Amino acid sequence: MTHLWYSVSIATGYFLIGSYALMEVSLNQGDIAGYWWPQGFIAALAIKLSWWVLPGAVLGEVATGLIYGHGPVWMAVGVALSQGLQAAVICWLAPKLMQGKDIFASLSNMWGFFIAVFVGAIVHTLIGGWLIYCLAEQPSLTLNWLFGGLGAAIMLAPLILSWFSPLRHEWRQDLRRHFIPLLLLTILG
């Protein structure tokens, strides 16, 4: 029952964050999201929850794609599967490049996390972007997928992971140094 709860919670969070990202698009009168914030959400949870993030990532993207219209159902499912593959790449690669789950423990952990996120974003772009570019003939979205998802993951994931830090109760004196700059970067991004 716990794993079902994780999947539903992650899918709901993904959908809400995706709705916010798409709301930014409509407020800015654009046609594509500058940052795809759900990728940052999934990248953070891939570090904390590992493989249990996959069903929620796929379900959240399917719901977002179907409700906000990535195109036909098969395209929404294909994009969702590429999102799941991105999360799988992070789940598989990050533990190989990091020592533990705390990206703030060392600079090598931070770089390991960023490399895993970058490789995952490339996988997501190659598969999901191919579906959009080749099959829906929207080439402008392909590079946006890579940089928008990567930028969101680099800004949002550390913010989320800093909240779950095991030393969070000792942060009173470090709050200005860690959390507030990450929050400002996320807001300004």
Short mmCIF file of C-alpha atoms in Angstrom, two decimals:
data_model
loop_
_atom_site.label_atom_id
_atom_site.label_comp_id
_atom_site.label_asym_id
_atom_site.label_seq_id
_atom_site.Cartn_x
_atom_site.Cartn_y
_atom_site.Cartn_z
CA MET A 1 0.00 0.00 0.00
CA THR A 2 2.93 2.35 0.69
CA HIS A 3 4.21 2.02 -2.87
CA LEU A 4 0.78 2.80 -4.29
CA TRP A 5 0.70 5.89 -2.06
CA TYR A 6 4.13 6.93 -3.41
CA SER A 7 2.99 6.50 -7.00
CA VAL A 8 -0.23 8.45 -6.55
CA SER A 9 1.50 11.21 -4.57
CA ILE A 10 4.31 11.55 -7.11
CA ALA A 11 1.87 11.55 -10.03
CA THR A 12 -0.26 14.20 -8.32
CA GLY A 13 2.79 16.35 -7.54
CA TYR A 14 4.05 15.94 -11.10
CA PHE A 15 0.68 16.94 -12.51
CA LEU A 16 0.38 20.01 -10.25
CA ILE A 17 3.92 21.18 -11.00
CA GLY A 18 3.36 20.51 -14.71
CA SER A 19 0.13 22.52 -14.56
CA TYR A 20 2.08 25.40 -13.01
CA ALA A 21 4.74 25.20 -15.76
CA LEU A 22 2.05 25.26 -18.43
CA MET A 23 0.30 28.14 -16.66
CA GLU A 24 3.57 30.10 -16.94
CA VAL A 25 3.44 29.51 -20.69
CA SER A 26 -0.06 30.90 -21.01
CA LEU A 27 0.74 33.91 -18.80
CA ASN A 28 3.81 34.69 -20.89
CA GLN A 29 1.79 34.13 -24.08
CA GLY A 30 4.34 31.62 -25.31
CA ASP A 31 3.97 28.25 -26.90
CA ILE A 32 6.55 26.28 -24.89
CA ALA A 33 7.56 26.18 -21.23
CA GLY A 34 10.90 27.80 -20.44
CA TYR A 35 11.54 25.26 -17.69
CA TRP A 36 9.79 21.95 -17.26
CA TRP A 37 9.65 21.98 -13.46
CA PRO A 38 8.39 18.39 -13.11
CA GLN A 39 11.80 17.14 -14.27
CA GLY A 40 13.38 18.80 -11.23
CA PHE A 41 10.75 17.21 -9.02
CA ILE A 42 11.38 13.76 -10.51
CA ALA A 43 15.17 14.16 -10.36
CA ALA A 44 15.01 14.95 -6.64
CA LEU A 45 12.67 12.07 -5.90
CA ALA A 46 14.78 9.68 -7.98
CA ILE A 47 17.61 10.35 -5.54
CA LYS A 48 15.44 10.01 -2.41
CA LEU A 49 13.07 7.20 -3.40
CA SER A 50 15.09 5.48 -6.12
CA TRP A 51 13.11 3.13 -8.37
CA TRP A 52 9.77 3.83 -6.64
CA VAL A 53 9.60 7.15 -8.47
CA LEU A 54 9.09 5.53 -11.90
CA PRO A 55 5.35 4.73 -11.80
CA GLY A 56 4.51 8.17 -10.45
CA ALA A 57 6.64 9.91 -13.09
CA VAL A 58 4.95 8.01 -15.90
CA LEU A 59 1.43 8.43 -14.50
CA GLY A 60 1.99 12.13 -13.83
CA GLU A 61 3.23 12.76 -17.37
CA VAL A 62 0.38 10.73 -18.89
CA ALA A 63 -2.16 12.77 -16.92
CA THR A 64 -0.47 16.06 -17.86
CA GLY A 65 -0.18 15.03 -21.51
CA LEU A 66 -3.77 13.87 -21.78
CA ILE A 67 -5.32 16.82 -19.98
CA TYR A 68 -3.17 19.57 -21.51
CA GLY A 69 -2.78 17.91 -24.88
CA HIS A 70 0.58 16.71 -26.13
CA GLY A 71 -1.37 15.36 -29.06
CA PRO A 72 -2.89 11.93 -29.53
CA VAL A 73 -2.96 9.42 -26.68
CA TRP A 74 -0.07 7.39 -28.10
CA MET A 75 2.11 10.52 -28.05
CA ALA A 76 1.24 11.31 -24.43
CA VAL A 77 2.10 7.73 -23.48
CA GLY A 78 5.36 7.86 -25.46
CA VAL A 79 6.41 11.12 -23.82
CA ALA A 80 5.48 9.67 -20.42
CA LEU A 81 7.60 6.59 -21.06
CA SER A 82 10.54 8.82 -21.99
CA GLN A 83 10.02 10.68 -18.70
CA GLY A 84 10.08 7.33 -16.91
CA LEU A 85 13.29 6.41 -18.72
CA GLN A 86 14.84 9.67 -17.62
CA ALA A 87 13.99 8.85 -14.01
CA ALA A 88 15.34 5.31 -14.51
CA VAL A 89 18.64 6.68 -15.83
CA ILE A 90 18.97 8.92 -12.78
CA CYS A 91 18.05 6.03 -10.44
CA TRP A 92 20.65 3.81 -12.08
CA LEU A 93 23.49 6.28 -12.70
CA ALA A 94 23.39 8.54 -9.63
CA PRO A 95 24.29 5.81 -7.10
CA LYS A 96 27.25 4.86 -9.30
CA LEU A 97 28.53 8.44 -9.32
CA MET A 98 27.62 9.47 -5.78
CA GLN A 99 28.54 8.22 -2.33
CA GLY A 100 25.19 8.15 -0.53
CA LYS A 101 21.99 10.03 -1.32
CA ASP A 102 23.02 13.44 -0.03
CA ILE A 103 24.09 15.61 -2.96
CA PHE A 104 25.36 18.23 -0.51
CA ALA A 105 27.77 15.82 1.23
CA SER A 106 30.58 16.55 -1.21
CA LEU A 107 31.36 18.32 -4.42
CA SER A 108 31.80 14.98 -6.17
CA ASN A 109 28.26 14.01 -5.11
CA MET A 110 26.93 17.26 -6.56
CA TRP A 111 28.75 16.65 -9.86
CA GLY A 112 27.62 13.02 -9.90
CA PHE A 113 24.03 14.15 -9.48
CA PHE A 114 24.34 16.75 -12.25
CA ILE A 115 25.91 14.22 -14.63
CA ALA A 116 23.12 11.71 -13.93
CA VAL A 117 20.51 14.42 -14.52
CA PHE A 118 22.21 15.50 -17.75
CA VAL A 119 22.35 11.95 -19.14
CA GLY A 120 18.71 11.41 -18.11
CA ALA A 121 17.69 14.65 -19.83
CA ILE A 122 19.43 13.55 -23.01
CA VAL A 123 17.59 10.21 -22.95
CA HIS A 124 14.29 12.00 -22.37
CA THR A 125 15.01 14.46 -25.18
CA LEU A 126 16.09 11.79 -27.63
CA ILE A 127 12.94 9.73 -27.13
CA GLY A 128 10.29 12.31 -26.21
CA GLY A 129 11.79 14.98 -28.43
CA TRP A 130 11.91 12.55 -31.34
CA LEU A 131 8.21 11.85 -30.90
CA ILE A 132 7.40 15.55 -30.93
CA TYR A 133 9.88 16.54 -33.64
CA CYS A 134 9.47 13.71 -36.12
CA LEU A 135 5.90 12.74 -35.57
CA ALA A 136 4.26 16.01 -34.61
CA GLU A 137 6.56 18.22 -36.69
CA GLN A 138 7.32 20.70 -33.91
CA PRO A 139 11.12 21.07 -34.08
CA SER A 140 11.25 24.06 -31.73
CA LEU A 141 10.35 21.81 -28.81
CA THR A 142 13.30 19.45 -29.10
CA LEU A 143 16.07 21.68 -27.74
CA ASN A 144 13.68 23.23 -25.26
CA TRP A 145 13.16 19.75 -23.83
CA LEU A 146 16.84 19.35 -23.16
CA PHE A 147 17.63 22.79 -21.76
CA GLY A 148 14.27 23.46 -20.12
CA GLY A 149 14.22 20.11 -18.35
CA LEU A 150 17.89 20.25 -17.44
CA GLY A 151 17.61 23.81 -16.13
CA ALA A 152 14.58 22.94 -14.03
CA ALA A 153 16.31 19.86 -12.62
CA ILE A 154 19.44 21.82 -11.75
CA MET A 155 17.42 24.55 -10.01
CA LEU A 156 14.55 22.67 -8.40
CA ALA A 157 16.06 19.31 -7.42
CA PRO A 158 18.72 20.75 -5.06
CA LEU A 159 16.05 22.92 -3.47
CA ILE A 160 13.82 19.90 -2.81
CA LEU A 161 16.75 17.75 -1.67
CA SER A 162 17.94 20.46 0.70
CA TRP A 163 14.55 20.34 2.39
CA PHE A 164 14.97 16.60 3.00
CA SER A 165 18.51 16.92 4.31
CA PRO A 166 19.14 14.86 7.45
CA LEU A 167 20.70 17.92 9.07
CA ARG A 168 17.73 20.16 8.38
CA HIS A 169 17.04 20.68 12.10
CA GLU A 170 20.54 22.19 12.42
CA TRP A 171 19.97 24.62 9.58
CA ARG A 172 18.92 27.59 11.62
CA GLN A 173 22.42 29.05 11.32
CA ASP A 174 22.96 27.77 7.76
CA LEU A 175 19.56 28.74 6.35
CA ARG A 176 20.86 31.88 4.69
CA ARG A 177 23.78 30.03 3.12
CA HIS A 178 21.93 27.02 1.61
CA PHE A 179 18.19 27.19 1.31
CA ILE A 180 17.51 30.88 0.63
CA PRO A 181 19.94 31.17 -2.35
CA LEU A 182 18.45 28.00 -3.87
CA LEU A 183 14.96 29.37 -3.38
CA LEU A 184 15.91 32.70 -4.98
CA LEU A 185 17.52 30.95 -7.96
CA THR A 186 14.38 28.89 -8.45
CA ILE A 187 12.09 31.92 -8.29
CA LEU A 188 14.28 34.01 -10.59
CA GLY A 189 14.72 31.11 -13.04
#
